[in-house]
PDB file of C-alpha atoms and ligand atoms in Angstrom:
ATOM      1  CA  MET A 303      24.843   1.848 -16.291  1.00  0.00           C
ATOM      2  CA  HIS A 304      26.561   4.419 -18.427  1.00  0.00           C
ATOM      3  CA  ASN A 305      29.860   3.709 -20.372  1.00  0.00           C
ATOM      4  CA  LEU A 306      33.221   5.194 -20.217  1.00  0.00           C
ATOM      5  CA  HIS A 307      32.579   7.520 -23.112  1.00  0.00           C
ATOM      6  CA  ASP A 308      29.678   9.230 -20.844  1.00  0.00           C
ATOM      7  CA  TYR A 309      31.411   9.541 -17.911  1.00  0.00           C
ATOM      8  CA  LEU A 310      34.352  11.199 -19.992  1.00  0.00           C
ATOM      9  CA  GLU A 311      32.167  13.871 -21.557  1.00  0.00           C
ATOM     10  CA  LYS A 312      30.414  14.480 -18.156  1.00  0.00           C
ATOM     11  CA  ALA A 313      33.993  14.883 -16.886  1.00  0.00           C
ATOM     12  CA  LYS A 314      35.053  17.577 -19.722  1.00  0.00           C
ATOM     13  CA  GLU A 315      31.612  19.552 -18.950  1.00  0.00           C
ATOM     14  CA  GLU A 316      32.524  19.624 -15.237  1.00  0.00           C
ATOM     15  CA  ASN A 317      36.185  20.647 -15.814  1.00  0.00           C
ATOM     16  CA  ILE A 318      37.059  17.684 -13.336  1.00  0.00           C
ATOM     17  CA  ALA A 319      39.329  14.653 -14.064  1.00  0.00           C
ATOM     18  CA  ILE A 320      38.551  10.666 -13.939  1.00  0.00           C
ATOM     19  CA  GLY A 321      41.510   8.907 -11.781  1.00  0.00           C
ATOM     20  CA  HIS A 322      42.978   6.205 -13.909  1.00  0.00           C
ATOM     21  CA  PHE A 323      45.177   3.791 -11.405  1.00  0.00           C
ATOM     22  CA  ASN A 324      47.170   0.797 -12.492  1.00  0.00           C
ATOM     23  CA  ILE A 325      47.142  -2.659 -10.403  1.00  0.00           C
ATOM     24  CA  SER A 326      49.329  -5.528 -10.141  1.00  0.00           C
ATOM     25  CA  ASN A 327      47.125  -7.564  -7.709  1.00  0.00           C
ATOM     26  CA  ILE A 328      43.442  -7.551  -6.058  1.00  0.00           C
ATOM     27  CA  GLU A 329      44.347  -5.962  -3.042  1.00  0.00           C
ATOM     28  CA  ALA A 330      45.006  -2.719  -5.180  1.00  0.00           C
ATOM     29  CA  LEU A 331      41.826  -3.234  -7.013  1.00  0.00           C
ATOM     30  CA  TRP A 332      39.532  -3.482  -3.953  1.00  0.00           C
ATOM     31  CA  ALA A 333      41.330  -0.524  -2.432  1.00  0.00           C
ATOM     32  CA  ILE A 334      40.962   1.662  -5.743  1.00  0.00           C
ATOM     33  CA  TYR A 335      37.239   0.593  -5.924  1.00  0.00           C
ATOM     34  CA  GLU A 336      36.558   1.319  -2.294  1.00  0.00           C
ATOM     35  CA  ALA A 337      38.122   5.011  -2.522  1.00  0.00           C
ATOM     36  CA  ALA A 338      36.215   5.906  -5.470  1.00  0.00           C
ATOM     37  CA  ARG A 339      32.849   4.363  -3.991  1.00  0.00           C
ATOM     38  CA  ASP A 340      33.384   6.162  -0.724  1.00  0.00           C
ATOM     39  CA  LEU A 341      33.754   9.701  -2.874  1.00  0.00           C
ATOM     40  CA  LYS A 342      30.929   8.635  -5.443  1.00  0.00           C
ATOM     41  CA  GLN A 343      33.132   8.934  -8.780  1.00  0.00           C
ATOM     42  CA  PRO A 344      33.977   6.560 -11.574  1.00  0.00           C
ATOM     43  CA  VAL A 345      37.329   5.059 -11.650  1.00  0.00           C
ATOM     44  CA  ILE A 346      39.344   3.441 -14.472  1.00  0.00           C
ATOM     45  CA  ILE A 347      42.050   0.681 -13.606  1.00  0.00           C
ATOM     46  CA  GLY A 348      44.817   0.278 -15.603  1.00  0.00           C
ATOM     47  CA  VAL A 349      46.968  -2.735 -16.439  1.00  0.00           C
ATOM     48  CA  SER A 350      50.017  -1.891 -18.822  1.00  0.00           C
ATOM     49  CA  GLU A 351      51.864  -4.817 -20.446  1.00  0.00           C
ATOM     50  CA  GLY A 352      54.023  -6.149 -17.526  1.00  0.00           C
ATOM     51  CA  GLU A 353      51.025  -5.807 -15.065  1.00  0.00           C
ATOM     52  CA  ARG A 354      48.502  -7.744 -16.793  1.00  0.00           C
ATOM     53  CA  LYS A 355      51.290 -10.479 -18.124  1.00  0.00           C
ATOM     54  CA  PHE A 356      51.321 -10.830 -14.082  1.00  0.00           C
ATOM     55  CA  VAL A 357      47.642 -10.727 -13.226  1.00  0.00           C
ATOM     56  CA  GLY A 358      46.265 -12.006 -16.543  1.00  0.00           C
ATOM     57  CA  ILE A 359      44.636 -10.320 -19.456  1.00  0.00           C
ATOM     58  CA  LYS A 360      41.209 -12.257 -19.103  1.00  0.00           C
ATOM     59  CA  GLN A 361      41.325 -12.339 -15.393  1.00  0.00           C
ATOM     60  CA  ALA A 362      41.972  -8.605 -15.371  1.00  0.00           C
ATOM     61  CA  ALA A 363      38.916  -7.762 -17.499  1.00  0.00           C
ATOM     62  CA  SER A 364      36.832 -10.258 -15.306  1.00  0.00           C
ATOM     63  CA  LEU A 365      37.963  -8.895 -11.667  1.00  0.00           C
ATOM     64  CA  VAL A 366      37.129  -5.550 -12.970  1.00  0.00           C
ATOM     65  CA  GLN A 367      33.623  -6.551 -14.695  1.00  0.00           C
ATOM     66  CA  SER A 368      32.641  -8.620 -11.416  1.00  0.00           C
ATOM     67  CA  ILE A 369      32.922  -5.407  -9.210  1.00  0.00           C
ATOM     68  CA  ARG A 370      30.947  -3.272 -11.600  1.00  0.00           C
ATOM     69  CA  ASN A 371      28.353  -5.943 -12.021  1.00  0.00           C
ATOM     70  CA  GLU A 372      27.992  -6.920  -8.375  1.00  0.00           C
ATOM     71  CA  PHE A 373      27.858  -3.421  -7.075  1.00  0.00           C
ATOM     72  CA  ASP A 374      26.351  -1.650 -10.438  1.00  0.00           C
ATOM     73  CA  TYR A 375      29.581   0.532 -10.210  1.00  0.00           C
ATOM     74  CA  PRO A 376      31.135   2.780 -12.847  1.00  0.00           C
ATOM     75  CA  ILE A 377      34.726   0.995 -12.692  1.00  0.00           C
ATOM     76  CA  PHE A 378      36.445   0.495 -16.158  1.00  0.00           C
ATOM     77  CA  ILE A 379      39.229  -1.368 -17.380  1.00  0.00           C
ATOM     78  CA  ASN A 380      42.151   0.209 -19.528  1.00  0.00           C
ATOM     79  CA  ALA A 381      45.212  -1.530 -21.397  1.00  0.00           C
ATOM     80  CA  ASP A 382      47.561   0.822 -20.503  1.00  0.00           C
ATOM     81  CA  HIS A 383      50.988   1.277 -22.606  1.00  0.00           C
ATOM     82  CA  THR A 384      50.412  -1.337 -25.288  1.00  0.00           C
ATOM     83  CA  HIS A 385      53.079  -1.263 -27.905  1.00  0.00           C
ATOM     84  CA  ASP A 386      52.062  -3.417 -30.590  1.00  0.00           C
ATOM     85  CA  VAL A 387      48.366  -3.897 -32.549  1.00  0.00           C
ATOM     86  CA  ASN A 388      48.313  -7.593 -31.481  1.00  0.00           C
ATOM     87  CA  GLY A 389      48.235  -6.758 -27.651  1.00  0.00           C
ATOM     88  CA  VAL A 390      45.451  -4.359 -28.125  1.00  0.00           C
ATOM     89  CA  LYS A 391      43.500  -6.491 -29.870  1.00  0.00           C
ATOM     90  CA  GLU A 392      43.763  -9.247 -27.193  1.00  0.00           C
ATOM     91  CA  CYS A 393      42.565  -6.776 -24.985  1.00  0.00           C
ATOM     92  CA  ILE A 394      39.422  -5.614 -26.808  1.00  0.00           C
ATOM     93  CA  ASP A 395      38.629  -8.956 -27.248  1.00  0.00           C
ATOM     94  CA  ALA A 396      39.001  -9.993 -23.579  1.00  0.00           C
ATOM     95  CA  GLY A 397      36.330  -6.915 -22.850  1.00  0.00           C
ATOM     96  CA  PHE A 398      38.449  -3.942 -21.855  1.00  0.00           C
ATOM     97  CA  ASP A 399      36.473  -0.699 -22.227  1.00  0.00           C
ATOM     98  CA  SER A 400      39.557   1.016 -23.453  1.00  0.00           C
ATOM     99  CA  VAL A 401      43.143   0.544 -24.910  1.00  0.00           C
ATOM    100  CA  MET A 402      46.440   2.775 -25.103  1.00  0.00           C
ATOM    101  CA  ILE A 403      48.450   2.095 -28.069  1.00  0.00           C
ATOM    102  CA  ASP A 404      51.535   3.595 -27.364  1.00  0.00           C
ATOM    103  CA  GLY A 405      53.812   4.514 -30.543  1.00  0.00           C
ATOM    104  CA  SER A 406      55.214   7.698 -28.684  1.00  0.00           C
ATOM    105  CA  LYS A 407      58.889   6.523 -29.273  1.00  0.00           C
ATOM    106  CA  LEU A 408      57.764   5.697 -33.241  1.00  0.00           C
ATOM    107  CA  SER A 409      57.976   8.550 -35.985  1.00  0.00           C
ATOM    108  CA  PHE A 410      54.948  10.707 -36.502  1.00  0.00           C
ATOM    109  CA  ASP A 411      53.761   8.522 -39.399  1.00  0.00           C
ATOM    110  CA  GLU A 412      54.335   5.268 -38.110  1.00  0.00           C
ATOM    111  CA  ASN A 413      52.502   6.335 -34.789  1.00  0.00           C
ATOM    112  CA  VAL A 414      49.649   7.613 -36.982  1.00  0.00           C
ATOM    113  CA  ALA A 415      49.494   4.485 -38.896  1.00  0.00           C
ATOM    114  CA  MET A 416      49.488   2.108 -35.941  1.00  0.00           C
ATOM    115  CA  THR A 417      46.944   4.527 -34.232  1.00  0.00           C
ATOM    116  CA  LYS A 418      44.609   4.288 -37.171  1.00  0.00           C
ATOM    117  CA  GLU A 419      44.628   0.446 -37.359  1.00  0.00           C
ATOM    118  CA  VAL A 420      43.621   0.333 -33.650  1.00  0.00           C
ATOM    119  CA  VAL A 421      40.941   2.736 -34.054  1.00  0.00           C
ATOM    120  CA  GLU A 422      39.351   1.043 -36.970  1.00  0.00           C
ATOM    121  CA  TYR A 423      39.355  -2.538 -35.213  1.00  0.00           C
ATOM    122  CA  ALA A 424      38.399  -0.932 -31.804  1.00  0.00           C
ATOM    123  CA  HIS A 425      35.414   1.325 -33.310  1.00  0.00           C
ATOM    124  CA  HIS A 426      34.238  -2.032 -35.713  1.00  0.00           C
ATOM    125  CA  ILE A 427      34.260  -4.533 -32.440  1.00  0.00           C
ATOM    126  CA  ALA A 428      32.174  -1.888 -30.695  1.00  0.00           C
ATOM    127  CA  GLN A 429      29.637  -1.482 -33.267  1.00  0.00           C
ATOM    128  CA  GLU A 430      29.465  -5.642 -33.556  1.00  0.00           C
ATOM    129  CA  GLU A 431      29.162  -6.065 -30.186  1.00  0.00           C
ATOM    130  CA  SER A 432      27.106  -2.920 -29.389  1.00  0.00           C
ATOM    131  CA  ARG A 433      29.488  -1.770 -26.707  1.00  0.00           C
ATOM    132  CA  THR A 434      31.760   1.025 -26.228  1.00  0.00           C
ATOM    133  CA  VAL A 435      35.949   0.881 -26.777  1.00  0.00           C
ATOM    134  CA  LEU A 436      37.687   3.930 -26.586  1.00  0.00           C
ATOM    135  CA  VAL A 437      41.367   4.259 -27.943  1.00  0.00           C
ATOM    136  CA  GLU A 438      43.801   6.404 -26.550  1.00  0.00           C
ATOM    137  CA  ALA A 439      47.475   7.202 -28.074  1.00  0.00           C
ATOM    138  CA  GLU A 440      50.296   9.206 -27.163  1.00  0.00           C
ATOM    139  CA  LEU A 441      52.840  11.885 -28.710  1.00  0.00           C
ATOM    140  CA  GLY A 442      56.166  12.828 -27.302  1.00  0.00           C
ATOM    141  CA  TYR A 443      58.395  10.495 -25.150  1.00  0.00           C
ATOM    142  CA  ILE A 444      58.034  11.119 -21.312  1.00  0.00           C
ATOM    143  CA  GLY A 445      59.973   8.491 -20.127  1.00  0.00           C
ATOM    144  CA  SER A 446      58.692   4.761 -19.525  1.00  0.00           C
ATOM    145  CA  SER A 447      59.136   3.607 -15.672  1.00  0.00           C
ATOM    146  CA  SER A 448      56.477   4.160 -13.198  1.00  0.00           C
ATOM    147  CA  ALA A 449      59.677   4.211 -10.404  1.00  0.00           C
ATOM    148  CA  LEU A 450      61.378   6.073  -8.094  1.00  0.00           C
ATOM    149  CA  LEU A 451      63.814   8.096 -10.038  1.00  0.00           C
ATOM    150  CA  ASP A 452      67.114   9.773  -9.277  1.00  0.00           C
ATOM    151  CA  LYS A 453      66.962  12.005 -12.233  1.00  0.00           C
ATOM    152  CA  ILE A 454      64.641  12.585 -15.235  1.00  0.00           C
ATOM    153  CA  PRO A 455      65.392   9.917 -17.918  1.00  0.00           C
ATOM    154  CA  GLU A 456      67.434  10.757 -20.987  1.00  0.00           C
ATOM    155  CA  GLY A 457      65.237  12.781 -23.249  1.00  0.00           C
ATOM    156  CA  ALA A 458      61.749  12.523 -21.354  1.00  0.00           C
ATOM    157  CA  GLY A 459      59.736  15.496 -21.510  1.00  0.00           C
ATOM    158  CA  GLU A 460      62.048  17.310 -23.906  1.00  0.00           C
ATOM    159  CA  ASP A 461      59.668  16.656 -26.869  1.00  0.00           C
ATOM    160  CA  LYS A 462      56.635  18.595 -25.793  1.00  0.00           C
ATOM    161  CA  THR A 463      53.681  18.452 -27.696  1.00  0.00           C
ATOM    162  CA  THR A 464      52.067  21.481 -29.713  1.00  0.00           C
ATOM    163  CA  PRO A 465      48.630  22.317 -30.498  1.00  0.00           C
ATOM    164  CA  GLU A 466      49.391  22.247 -34.187  1.00  0.00           C
ATOM    165  CA  ILE A 467      50.864  18.568 -33.947  1.00  0.00           C
ATOM    166  CA  ALA A 468      48.008  17.607 -31.573  1.00  0.00           C
ATOM    167  CA  LYS A 469      45.254  18.672 -33.599  1.00  0.00           C
ATOM    168  CA  LYS A 470      47.114  16.776 -36.818  1.00  0.00           C
ATOM    169  CA  PHE A 471      47.499  13.605 -35.134  1.00  0.00           C
ATOM    170  CA  THR A 472      43.953  13.581 -33.220  1.00  0.00           C
ATOM    171  CA  GLU A 473      42.076  14.340 -36.829  1.00  0.00           C
ATOM    172  CA  GLU A 474      44.329  12.003 -38.977  1.00  0.00           C
ATOM    173  CA  THR A 475      43.997   9.160 -36.398  1.00  0.00           C
ATOM    174  CA  GLU A 476      40.158   9.840 -35.013  1.00  0.00           C
ATOM    175  CA  VAL A 477      41.724   8.644 -31.708  1.00  0.00           C
ATOM    176  CA  ASP A 478      39.172   9.178 -28.729  1.00  0.00           C
ATOM    177  CA  ILE A 479      41.515   9.959 -26.109  1.00  0.00           C
ATOM    178  CA  PHE A 480      44.843  11.882 -26.524  1.00  0.00           C
ATOM    179  CA  ALA A 481      47.962  11.820 -24.234  1.00  0.00           C
ATOM    180  CA  PRO A 482      50.144  14.906 -24.658  1.00  0.00           C
ATOM    181  CA  SER A 483      53.814  15.806 -23.354  1.00  0.00           C
ATOM    182  CA  VAL A 484      53.126  18.967 -21.528  1.00  0.00           C
ATOM    183  CA  GLY A 485      55.976  18.890 -18.616  1.00  0.00           C
ATOM    184  CA  ASN A 486      54.770  15.498 -17.417  1.00  0.00           C
ATOM    185  CA  ILE A 487      57.073  12.456 -16.949  1.00  0.00           C
ATOM    186  CA  HIS A 488      56.350   8.747 -15.738  1.00  0.00           C
ATOM    187  CA  GLY A 489      57.724   8.170 -12.313  1.00  0.00           C
ATOM    188  CA  VAL A 490      58.534  10.112  -9.253  1.00  0.00           C
ATOM    189  CA  VAL A 491      61.809  12.115  -9.473  1.00  0.00           C
ATOM    190  CA  LYS A 492      63.671  12.335  -6.074  1.00  0.00           C
ATOM    191  CA  SER A 493      64.634  16.293  -6.491  1.00  0.00           C
ATOM    192  CA  GLY A 494      61.137  16.857  -7.519  1.00  0.00           C
ATOM    193  CA  ASN A 495      59.121  16.582 -10.739  1.00  0.00           C
ATOM    194  CA  PRO A 496      58.857  19.063 -13.840  1.00  0.00           C
ATOM    195  CA  HIS A 497      55.998  21.660 -13.677  1.00  0.00           C
ATOM    196  CA  ILE A 498      52.985  21.008 -15.976  1.00  0.00           C
ATOM    197  CA  ASP A 499      52.699  23.671 -18.740  1.00  0.00           C
ATOM    198  CA  ALA A 500      49.100  24.407 -18.065  1.00  0.00           C
ATOM    199  CA  SER A 501      48.636  27.003 -20.938  1.00  0.00           C
ATOM    200  CA  LEU A 502      49.985  24.651 -23.549  1.00  0.00           C
ATOM    201  CA  VAL A 503      47.287  22.082 -22.162  1.00  0.00           C
ATOM    202  CA  GLY A 504      44.526  24.589 -22.702  1.00  0.00           C
ATOM    203  CA  GLU A 505      46.100  25.519 -25.976  1.00  0.00           C
ATOM    204  CA  ILE A 506      45.794  21.512 -26.877  1.00  0.00           C
ATOM    205  CA  ALA A 507      42.262  21.398 -25.513  1.00  0.00           C
ATOM    206  CA  SER A 508      41.074  24.094 -27.933  1.00  0.00           C
ATOM    207  CA  ALA A 509      43.073  22.517 -30.870  1.00  0.00           C
ATOM    208  CA  SER A 510      41.700  18.931 -30.360  1.00  0.00           C
ATOM    209  CA  ASP A 511      38.385  17.119 -30.073  1.00  0.00           C
ATOM    210  CA  ALA A 512      39.840  14.200 -28.055  1.00  0.00           C
ATOM    211  CA  TYR A 513      39.622  13.892 -24.454  1.00  0.00           C
ATOM    212  CA  LEU A 514      43.050  14.958 -22.867  1.00  0.00           C
ATOM    213  CA  VAL A 515      44.747  12.443 -20.567  1.00  0.00           C
ATOM    214  CA  LEU A 516      47.857  13.251 -18.302  1.00  0.00           C
ATOM    215  CA  HIS A 517      50.171  10.409 -17.974  1.00  0.00           C
ATOM    216  CA  GLY A 518      52.869  10.329 -15.344  1.00  0.00           C
ATOM    217  CA  GLY A 519      50.438  11.696 -12.241  1.00  0.00           C
ATOM    218  CA  SER A 520      52.963  10.834  -9.877  1.00  0.00           C
ATOM    219  CA  GLY A 521      55.203  13.195  -8.048  1.00  0.00           C
ATOM    220  CA  ILE A 522      53.219  16.076  -9.485  1.00  0.00           C
ATOM    221  CA  THR A 523      52.133  18.870  -6.974  1.00  0.00           C
ATOM    222  CA  ASP A 524      48.378  19.085  -6.246  1.00  0.00           C
ATOM    223  CA  GLU A 525      48.646  22.642  -7.859  1.00  0.00           C
ATOM    224  CA  ASP A 526      50.175  21.617 -11.248  1.00  0.00           C
ATOM    225  CA  LEU A 527      47.331  18.816 -11.332  1.00  0.00           C
ATOM    226  CA  ARG A 528      44.336  21.092 -10.551  1.00  0.00           C
ATOM    227  CA  ALA A 529      45.859  23.768 -13.017  1.00  0.00           C
ATOM    228  CA  GLY A 530      46.352  20.869 -15.705  1.00  0.00           C
ATOM    229  CA  ILE A 531      42.576  19.542 -15.046  1.00  0.00           C
ATOM    230  CA  GLU A 532      41.218  23.101 -15.168  1.00  0.00           C
ATOM    231  CA  ALA A 533      42.948  23.737 -18.570  1.00  0.00           C
ATOM    232  CA  GLY A 534      41.488  20.428 -20.068  1.00  0.00           C
ATOM    233  CA  ILE A 535      42.726  17.490 -18.555  1.00  0.00           C
ATOM    234  CA  SER A 536      39.806  14.456 -18.447  1.00  0.00           C
ATOM    235  CA  ILE A 537      42.068  11.726 -16.941  1.00  0.00           C
ATOM    236  CA  VAL A 538      44.886  11.602 -14.920  1.00  0.00           C
ATOM    237  CA  HIS A 539      47.114   8.310 -14.584  1.00  0.00           C
ATOM    238  CA  VAL A 540      48.705   7.533 -11.259  1.00  0.00           C
ATOM    239  CA  ASN A 541      50.882   4.496 -10.831  1.00  0.00           C
ATOM    240  CA  THR A 542      54.392   5.022  -8.885  1.00  0.00           C
ATOM    241  CA  GLU A 543      52.535   6.477  -5.918  1.00  0.00           C
ATOM    242  CA  ILE A 544      50.276   3.441  -5.564  1.00  0.00           C
ATOM    243  CA  ARG A 545      53.253   1.281  -5.988  1.00  0.00           C
ATOM    244  CA  LYS A 546      55.422   2.948  -3.356  1.00  0.00           C
ATOM    245  CA  ALA A 547      52.343   3.124  -0.942  1.00  0.00           C
ATOM    246  CA  PHE A 548      51.806  -0.847  -1.449  1.00  0.00           C
ATOM    247  CA  ARG A 549      55.279  -1.496  -0.761  1.00  0.00           C
ATOM    248  CA  ASP A 550      55.829   0.938   2.134  1.00  0.00           C
ATOM    249  CA  GLY A 551      52.362  -0.932   3.619  1.00  0.00           C
ATOM    250  CA  LEU A 552      53.837  -4.168   2.995  1.00  0.00           C
ATOM    251  CA  GLU A 553      57.133  -3.486   4.742  1.00  0.00           C
ATOM    252  CA  GLU A 554      55.362  -2.075   7.597  1.00  0.00           C
ATOM    253  CA  SER A 555      52.960  -4.740   8.043  1.00  0.00           C
ATOM    254  CA  LEU A 556      55.759  -7.763   7.582  1.00  0.00           C
ATOM    255  CA  GLU A 557      57.734  -6.076  10.469  1.00  0.00           C
ATOM    256  CA  ARG A 558      55.173  -5.784  13.052  1.00  0.00           C
ATOM    257  CA  ASN A 559      52.911  -8.982  11.957  1.00  0.00           C
ATOM    258  CA  ASP A 560      54.332 -12.509  11.669  1.00  0.00           C
ATOM    259  CA  SER A 561      51.458 -13.982  10.616  1.00  0.00           C
ATOM    260  CA  VAL A 562      51.721 -16.331   7.477  1.00  0.00           C
ATOM    261  CA  ALA A 563      48.328 -15.464   6.479  1.00  0.00           C
ATOM    262  CA  PRO A 564      48.198 -13.085   3.415  1.00  0.00           C
ATOM    263  CA  TYR A 565      44.903 -11.668   4.383  1.00  0.00           C
ATOM    264  CA  LYS A 566      46.367 -10.604   7.845  1.00  0.00           C
ATOM    265  CA  TYR A 567      49.363  -8.667   6.470  1.00  0.00           C
ATOM    266  CA  MET A 568      48.141  -7.598   3.276  1.00  0.00           C
ATOM    267  CA  ASP A 569      45.651  -5.203   5.161  1.00  0.00           C
ATOM    268  CA  VAL A 570      48.315  -2.800   5.499  1.00  0.00           C
ATOM    269  CA  PRO A 571      49.340  -2.166   2.015  1.00  0.00           C
ATOM    270  CA  ARG A 572      45.752  -2.168   0.856  1.00  0.00           C
ATOM    271  CA  GLN A 573      44.705   0.568   3.401  1.00  0.00           C
ATOM    272  CA  LYS A 574      47.785   2.560   2.042  1.00  0.00           C
ATOM    273  CA  VAL A 575      46.796   2.482  -1.392  1.00  0.00           C
ATOM    274  CA  TYR A 576      43.325   3.607  -0.446  1.00  0.00           C
ATOM    275  CA  ASP A 577      44.664   6.643   1.004  1.00  0.00           C
ATOM    276  CA  VAL A 578      46.578   7.683  -2.133  1.00  0.00           C
ATOM    277  CA  VAL A 579      43.974   6.943  -4.069  1.00  0.00           C
ATOM    278  CA  TYR A 580      41.370   8.624  -2.199  1.00  0.00           C
ATOM    279  CA  ASN A 581      43.193  11.933  -1.936  1.00  0.00           C
ATOM    280  CA  LYS A 582      43.765  11.858  -5.837  1.00  0.00           C
ATOM    281  CA  ILE A 583      40.503  11.102  -6.643  1.00  0.00           C
ATOM    282  CA  LYS A 584      39.102  13.823  -4.043  1.00  0.00           C
ATOM    283  CA  LEU A 585      41.787  16.412  -6.002  1.00  0.00           C
ATOM    284  CA  PHE A 586      40.745  15.364  -9.447  1.00  0.00           C
ATOM    285  CA  ALA A 587      37.094  15.850  -8.738  1.00  0.00           C
ATOM    286  CA  GLY A 588      37.323  19.322  -7.212  1.00  0.00           C
ATOM    287  CA  LEU A 589      35.861  17.855  -3.626  1.00  0.00           C
TER     288      LEU A 589
HETATM  289  O1  LIG B1227      50.400   4.993 -17.231  1.00  0.00           O
HETATM  290  C1  LIG B1227      50.645   5.172 -16.086  1.00  0.00           C
HETATM  291  C2  LIG B1227      51.094   6.536 -15.929  1.00  0.00           C
HETATM  292  O2  LIG B1227      51.100   7.501 -16.808  1.00  0.00           O
HETATM  293  C3  LIG B1227      51.674   6.605 -14.496  1.00  0.00           C
HETATM  294  O3  LIG B1227      52.663   7.355 -14.128  1.00  0.00           O
HETATM  295  O4  LIG B1227      53.728   6.426 -12.468  1.00  0.00           O
HETATM  296  O5  LIG B1227      54.300   8.596 -12.858  1.00  0.00           O
HETATM  297  O6  LIG B1227      52.039   7.836 -11.777  1.00  0.00           O
HETATM  298  P1  LIG B1227      53.463   7.525 -12.766  1.00  0.00           P
HETATM  299 ZN1  LIG B1228      51.776   6.300 -18.623  1.00  0.00          ZN
END
C-alpha cells in the first residue's frame, strides 16, 4: 500500500487532484469510500475540530484505518483546520496521515512559528514510527464556515496569496501541503461563489515546492475547479455540498419513511452524499 505522499506525487505528475471530503458520521464515510472505490481513486477523509469532537479523534482514525485495512484501499485521514499545536499532536498520536495547522488568522510570523513547530513534531514522529505524517498550512483568510451563506463573510478572500509570500512561507516552514487564497472561500454563497484565479494558482505552483490544496471546494463551478487543478492544485476540500446533500436526503427520507430504524432512513442521505462525492472525484481525476 502506498502512502499519501506517493499518491500526491502521482496526482501532481498527472495533473489531477485527490478529493478531500469531511465527515461527521459513519454514513458519510461509507458513501465517500464507496464513491472513491467505484472510481478507483485514492481519497482523503477530513475531520475538523468540531467534526472530530463529535465523532471522536481515535474513533475517526480507527474507522478510516479499518476500511483501509479490510479492503486494502488508499483512504487517508486528515485533521482539518486545527488551530493549536496540541490539537494537532493529539491527531498525529492517534495515527492521522496528515494534519492541517490553521494559522491563517495569525500574523505571518506567528503562522510560520506555529507551522514550523508542527512540521518538526510530525516529521519526528513519522521517522520514529516509520510512517508518513504530512503537514498542511494556510495563508490568507477565506472564511471559516462550511455553510450556506447569504453573502461572502467580511474580509474573506480579500487577502490573496502572492507567489512571493507563498515561496517565503513554504521555504521557511518546510510544510508539505500549502493552502493559498486564490479566490476560494469556505461555504456556498447564495448569489454564487467568486471565481478561482487559475493563473495565480499556476504562479504559486511554480514558486513553491509544496503540494497545493484548494479549500472551500463547494459552490465553485466545474470549469473553475478544472482550471485550478490544471494550474497545479493537487487536493480539493469539499464539505458544504456534502452537508447539504446529507440534510436534504434526511429530510426527504423522513418525509416518506416512518420507520424508527436508522438504517432504514439513513440510506437516502448516504446515497445523496455518494452522488456528490462521485461527481467531484470524477471531475478532480479528469475522468
Ligand atoms: O476544509 C474544508 C473545506 O475547505 C470545505 O470547504 O465547505 O466550501 O466545501 P467547503
Ligand atoms: Zn477548509
